């Protein structure tokens, strides 16, 4: 019979916490240790698994009916916060869920909201500009925005790489990705086709890169989450 691993781990951790130092009698502590040992044996688990990192999911409120290139920002956020990310699709649309050991997913959630808002603001500003308005067809206007977004992501990536206070740790991300694969059955997402590079859109790419790089990520003393201000020097 299948068992709920997470529920079992929660029970084992409660049993492990029942010690004389925590206020239990010696008899209660011994009984808890016996039950814990029996459960570990029954399920072929080791005591190390009880103290292993506890992974959490942190869903976001961003929901889209269709895929677009801004979603690439989500992977950048996961990279910066050393956690994994998957896209959940429900009746409300598509949204990112960050997965990892706390506080990484919580920080990713806040940074996600900041970057999403910044990207939306930057795209709106770009659409009000002369370059976008000079495009004469819906197709070329879409290409201009897509190129701007591509530039925005590259600029943001450069800024985050500079602002990262601790080295990016691929081992932590790989561990989160492996655990995510173990606990969830996820269908692979086909990547959007890469943009064809056209010199006439170079100004859009440069404008996007500038906007992305100007996103200021401040890890202030005493702050639990990053704060971003676009256009700050």
CSV table of C-alpha atoms in Angstrom, one decimal:
chain,number,residue,atom,x,y,z
A,1,UNK,CA,0.0,0.0,0.0
A,2,UNK,CA,1.3,3.5,-0.9
A,3,UNK,CA,2.0,5.9,2.0
A,4,UNK,CA,2.0,9.6,2.3
A,5,UNK,CA,5.8,10.3,2.7
A,6,UNK,CA,5.3,13.9,3.7
A,7,UNK,CA,2.7,13.0,6.4
A,8,UNK,CA,5.0,10.2,7.6
A,9,UNK,CA,8.0,12.6,7.8
A,10,UNK,CA,5.9,15.1,9.8
A,11,UNK,CA,5.0,12.3,12.3
A,12,UNK,CA,8.6,11.1,12.6
A,13,UNK,CA,9.8,14.7,13.3
A,14,UNK,CA,7.2,15.0,16.0
A,15,UNK,CA,8.4,11.8,17.6
A,16,UNK,CA,12.0,12.9,17.3
A,17,UNK,CA,11.1,16.1,19.1
A,18,UNK,CA,9.7,14.1,22.1
A,19,UNK,CA,12.7,14.3,24.4
A,20,UNK,CA,13.3,14.8,28.1
A,21,UNK,CA,14.8,18.2,27.2
A,22,UNK,CA,11.5,19.1,25.6
A,23,UNK,CA,9.6,18.2,28.8
A,24,UNK,CA,8.7,14.6,28.1
A,25,UNK,CA,9.2,11.9,30.8
A,26,UNK,CA,11.9,9.4,30.2
A,27,UNK,CA,9.3,6.7,29.5
A,28,UNK,CA,7.5,9.0,26.9
A,29,UNK,CA,10.8,9.7,25.2
A,30,UNK,CA,11.8,6.1,25.0
A,31,UNK,CA,8.4,5.1,23.7
A,32,UNK,CA,8.6,7.8,21.0
A,33,UNK,CA,12.0,6.6,20.0
A,34,UNK,CA,10.7,3.0,19.7
A,35,UNK,CA,7.8,4.0,17.5
A,36,UNK,CA,10.1,6.2,15.4
A,37,UNK,CA,12.5,3.2,14.9
A,38,UNK,CA,9.7,0.9,14.0
A,39,UNK,CA,8.3,3.3,11.4
A,40,UNK,CA,11.7,3.8,9.9
A,41,UNK,CA,12.2,0.1,9.5
A,42,UNK,CA,8.7,-0.5,8.1
A,43,UNK,CA,9.2,2.0,5.4
A,44,UNK,CA,12.8,1.4,4.6
A,45,UNK,CA,13.9,4.9,5.7
A,46,UNK,CA,16.9,6.2,7.6
A,47,UNK,CA,17.1,8.6,10.5
A,48,UNK,CA,19.0,11.1,8.2
A,49,UNK,CA,15.8,11.6,6.2
A,50,UNK,CA,14.0,13.0,9.2
A,51,UNK,CA,16.5,15.9,9.5
A,52,UNK,CA,16.9,16.4,5.7
A,53,UNK,CA,16.0,19.7,4.2
A,54,UNK,CA,12.2,20.4,4.1
A,55,UNK,CA,11.1,21.6,0.7
A,56,UNK,CA,8.1,23.9,0.2
A,57,UNK,CA,6.1,25.3,-2.7
A,58,UNK,CA,5.5,29.0,-3.1
A,59,UNK,CA,2.8,29.8,-5.7
A,60,UNK,CA,2.5,33.2,-7.3
A,61,UNK,CA,-0.5,35.3,-8.2
A,62,UNK,CA,0.6,36.0,-11.8
A,63,UNK,CA,-1.8,34.3,-14.2
A,64,UNK,CA,-1.7,34.3,-18.0
A,65,UNK,CA,-4.1,32.8,-20.4
A,66,UNK,CA,-1.3,32.4,-23.0
A,67,UNK,CA,2.5,31.8,-22.9
A,68,UNK,CA,4.6,34.8,-23.6
A,69,UNK,CA,8.3,35.7,-23.5
A,70,UNK,CA,8.0,37.5,-20.1
A,71,UNK,CA,7.7,34.0,-18.5
A,72,UNK,CA,11.4,33.6,-19.1
A,73,UNK,CA,11.8,36.0,-16.1
A,74,UNK,CA,10.5,33.3,-13.8
A,75,UNK,CA,13.5,31.1,-14.5
A,76,UNK,CA,15.8,34.0,-13.9
A,77,UNK,CA,14.2,34.5,-10.5
A,78,UNK,CA,14.6,30.8,-9.6
A,79,UNK,CA,18.2,30.9,-10.7
A,80,UNK,CA,18.9,34.0,-8.5
A,81,UNK,CA,17.2,32.5,-5.5
A,82,UNK,CA,18.8,29.0,-5.9
A,83,UNK,CA,15.5,27.2,-6.2
A,84,UNK,CA,13.4,25.3,-8.7
A,85,UNK,CA,10.4,26.6,-10.6
A,86,UNK,CA,7.5,24.9,-12.4
A,87,UNK,CA,4.5,26.3,-14.2
A,88,UNK,CA,1.1,25.3,-12.9
A,89,UNK,CA,-1.9,25.6,-15.2
A,90,UNK,CA,-5.5,25.8,-13.9
A,91,UNK,CA,-8.8,27.6,-14.7
A,92,UNK,CA,-7.2,30.9,-13.8
A,93,UNK,CA,-4.4,30.5,-16.3
A,94,UNK,CA,-0.6,29.9,-16.0
A,95,UNK,CA,1.4,30.8,-13.0
A,96,UNK,CA,4.8,30.1,-11.5
A,97,UNK,CA,5.4,28.0,-8.4
A,98,UNK,CA,8.8,28.3,-6.8
A,99,UNK,CA,10.1,25.2,-5.0
A,100,UNK,CA,13.0,24.8,-2.6
A,101,UNK,CA,14.2,25.0,1.0
A,102,UNK,CA,13.0,28.1,2.9
A,103,UNK,CA,13.6,31.0,2.8
A,104,UNK,CA,14.5,30.7,-0.9
A,105,UNK,CA,11.0,30.1,-2.3
A,106,UNK,CA,9.6,33.0,-0.2
A,107,UNK,CA,12.2,35.4,-1.4
A,108,UNK,CA,11.6,34.2,-5.0
A,109,UNK,CA,7.9,34.9,-4.6
A,110,UNK,CA,8.6,38.5,-3.6
A,111,UNK,CA,11.2,39.0,-6.2
A,112,UNK,CA,8.9,37.5,-8.8
A,113,UNK,CA,6.2,40.1,-8.0
A,114,UNK,CA,8.7,42.9,-8.2
A,115,UNK,CA,10.2,41.9,-11.5
A,116,UNK,CA,6.8,41.2,-13.0
A,117,UNK,CA,5.6,44.7,-12.1
A,118,UNK,CA,8.8,46.2,-13.3
A,119,UNK,CA,8.6,44.4,-16.6
A,120,UNK,CA,5.0,45.4,-17.1
A,121,UNK,CA,5.9,49.0,-16.4
A,122,UNK,CA,8.9,48.9,-18.8
A,123,UNK,CA,6.9,47.3,-21.6
A,124,UNK,CA,4.1,49.9,-21.2
A,125,UNK,CA,6.7,52.7,-21.4
A,126,UNK,CA,8.3,51.1,-24.5
A,127,UNK,CA,4.9,51.0,-26.2
A,128,UNK,CA,4.4,54.7,-25.6
A,129,UNK,CA,7.7,55.4,-27.2
A,130,UNK,CA,8.6,56.5,-30.8
A,131,UNK,CA,10.3,53.2,-31.8
A,132,UNK,CA,7.2,51.1,-31.1
A,133,UNK,CA,4.8,53.7,-32.7
A,134,UNK,CA,6.9,53.7,-35.8
A,135,UNK,CA,6.1,50.1,-36.5
A,136,UNK,CA,3.3,50.0,-39.0
A,137,UNK,CA,1.9,46.5,-38.6
A,138,UNK,CA,0.7,44.3,-35.7
A,139,UNK,CA,3.3,41.8,-36.6
A,140,UNK,CA,6.3,44.2,-36.4
A,141,UNK,CA,4.9,45.8,-33.2
A,142,UNK,CA,4.7,42.3,-31.6
A,143,UNK,CA,8.3,41.6,-32.8
A,144,UNK,CA,9.4,44.9,-31.3
A,145,UNK,CA,7.9,44.1,-27.9
A,146,UNK,CA,9.3,40.5,-27.9
A,147,UNK,CA,12.8,41.9,-28.7
A,148,UNK,CA,12.4,44.5,-26.0
A,149,UNK,CA,11.5,41.7,-23.5
A,150,UNK,CA,14.5,39.6,-24.6
A,151,UNK,CA,16.7,42.6,-23.9
A,152,UNK,CA,15.0,43.2,-20.6
A,153,UNK,CA,15.7,39.7,-19.4
A,154,UNK,CA,19.4,39.9,-20.5
A,155,UNK,CA,19.8,43.2,-18.6
A,156,UNK,CA,18.1,41.9,-15.5
A,157,UNK,CA,20.2,38.8,-15.6
A,158,UNK,CA,23.4,40.9,-15.7
A,159,UNK,CA,22.2,43.0,-12.8
A,160,UNK,CA,21.2,40.1,-10.6
A,161,UNK,CA,24.5,38.4,-11.2
A,162,UNK,CA,26.2,41.5,-9.9
A,163,UNK,CA,23.9,41.9,-6.9
A,164,UNK,CA,24.0,38.3,-5.7
A,165,UNK,CA,25.5,38.6,-2.2
A,166,UNK,CA,26.4,34.9,-2.2
A,167,UNK,CA,27.7,32.8,-5.1
A,168,UNK,CA,25.0,31.2,-7.3
A,169,UNK,CA,24.9,27.6,-6.0
A,170,UNK,CA,24.0,25.1,-8.8
A,171,UNK,CA,24.2,22.2,-6.3
A,172,UNK,CA,21.3,23.7,-4.3
A,173,UNK,CA,19.2,24.2,-7.4
A,174,UNK,CA,20.0,20.8,-8.7
A,175,UNK,CA,18.9,19.2,-5.4
A,176,UNK,CA,15.6,21.2,-5.5
A,177,UNK,CA,15.0,20.1,-9.1
A,178,UNK,CA,15.7,16.5,-8.2
A,179,UNK,CA,13.3,16.7,-5.2
A,180,UNK,CA,10.7,18.4,-7.4
A,181,UNK,CA,10.9,15.6,-9.9
A,182,UNK,CA,10.5,13.1,-7.1
A,183,UNK,CA,7.4,14.6,-5.6
A,184,UNK,CA,5.6,15.9,-8.7
A,185,UNK,CA,5.0,14.4,-12.1
A,186,UNK,CA,5.4,17.4,-14.5
A,187,UNK,CA,5.0,17.4,-18.2
A,188,UNK,CA,7.9,19.1,-20.0
A,189,UNK,CA,7.2,22.5,-21.4
A,190,UNK,CA,8.2,23.1,-25.0
A,191,UNK,CA,10.3,26.3,-25.2
A,192,UNK,CA,9.2,29.2,-27.4
A,193,UNK,CA,11.0,29.4,-30.6
A,194,UNK,CA,14.0,31.7,-30.4
A,195,UNK,CA,13.6,35.2,-31.9
A,196,UNK,CA,15.2,35.8,-35.3
A,197,UNK,CA,17.8,38.5,-34.8
A,198,UNK,CA,17.0,41.5,-37.0
A,199,UNK,CA,19.2,44.6,-37.0
A,200,UNK,CA,16.1,46.8,-37.3
A,201,UNK,CA,15.1,45.8,-33.8
A,202,UNK,CA,18.5,46.3,-32.2
A,203,UNK,CA,17.2,49.6,-30.6
A,204,UNK,CA,14.4,47.7,-29.0
A,205,UNK,CA,16.8,45.1,-27.6
A,206,UNK,CA,19.1,47.8,-26.3
A,207,UNK,CA,16.2,49.7,-24.6
A,208,UNK,CA,15.0,46.4,-23.0
A,209,UNK,CA,18.5,45.6,-21.7
A,210,UNK,CA,18.9,49.1,-20.2
A,211,UNK,CA,15.5,48.8,-18.5
A,212,UNK,CA,16.3,45.3,-17.1
A,213,UNK,CA,19.7,46.4,-15.9
A,214,UNK,CA,18.3,49.5,-14.2
A,215,UNK,CA,16.1,47.3,-12.0
A,216,UNK,CA,17.7,47.9,-8.6
A,217,UNK,CA,17.6,44.9,-6.3
A,218,UNK,CA,18.5,46.0,-2.7
A,219,UNK,CA,19.0,43.4,0.0
A,220,UNK,CA,18.6,46.0,2.8
A,221,UNK,CA,19.7,45.3,6.4
A,222,UNK,CA,16.8,43.9,8.4
A,223,UNK,CA,14.6,43.3,5.3
A,224,UNK,CA,13.3,39.8,4.8
A,225,UNK,CA,12.9,40.2,1.0
A,226,UNK,CA,14.6,42.1,-1.8
A,227,UNK,CA,13.2,45.5,-2.8
A,228,UNK,CA,13.4,46.7,-6.4
A,229,UNK,CA,13.2,50.2,-7.8
A,230,UNK,CA,13.5,50.8,-11.5
A,231,UNK,CA,15.5,53.7,-12.7
A,232,UNK,CA,17.4,54.0,-9.4
A,233,UNK,CA,21.1,54.8,-9.5
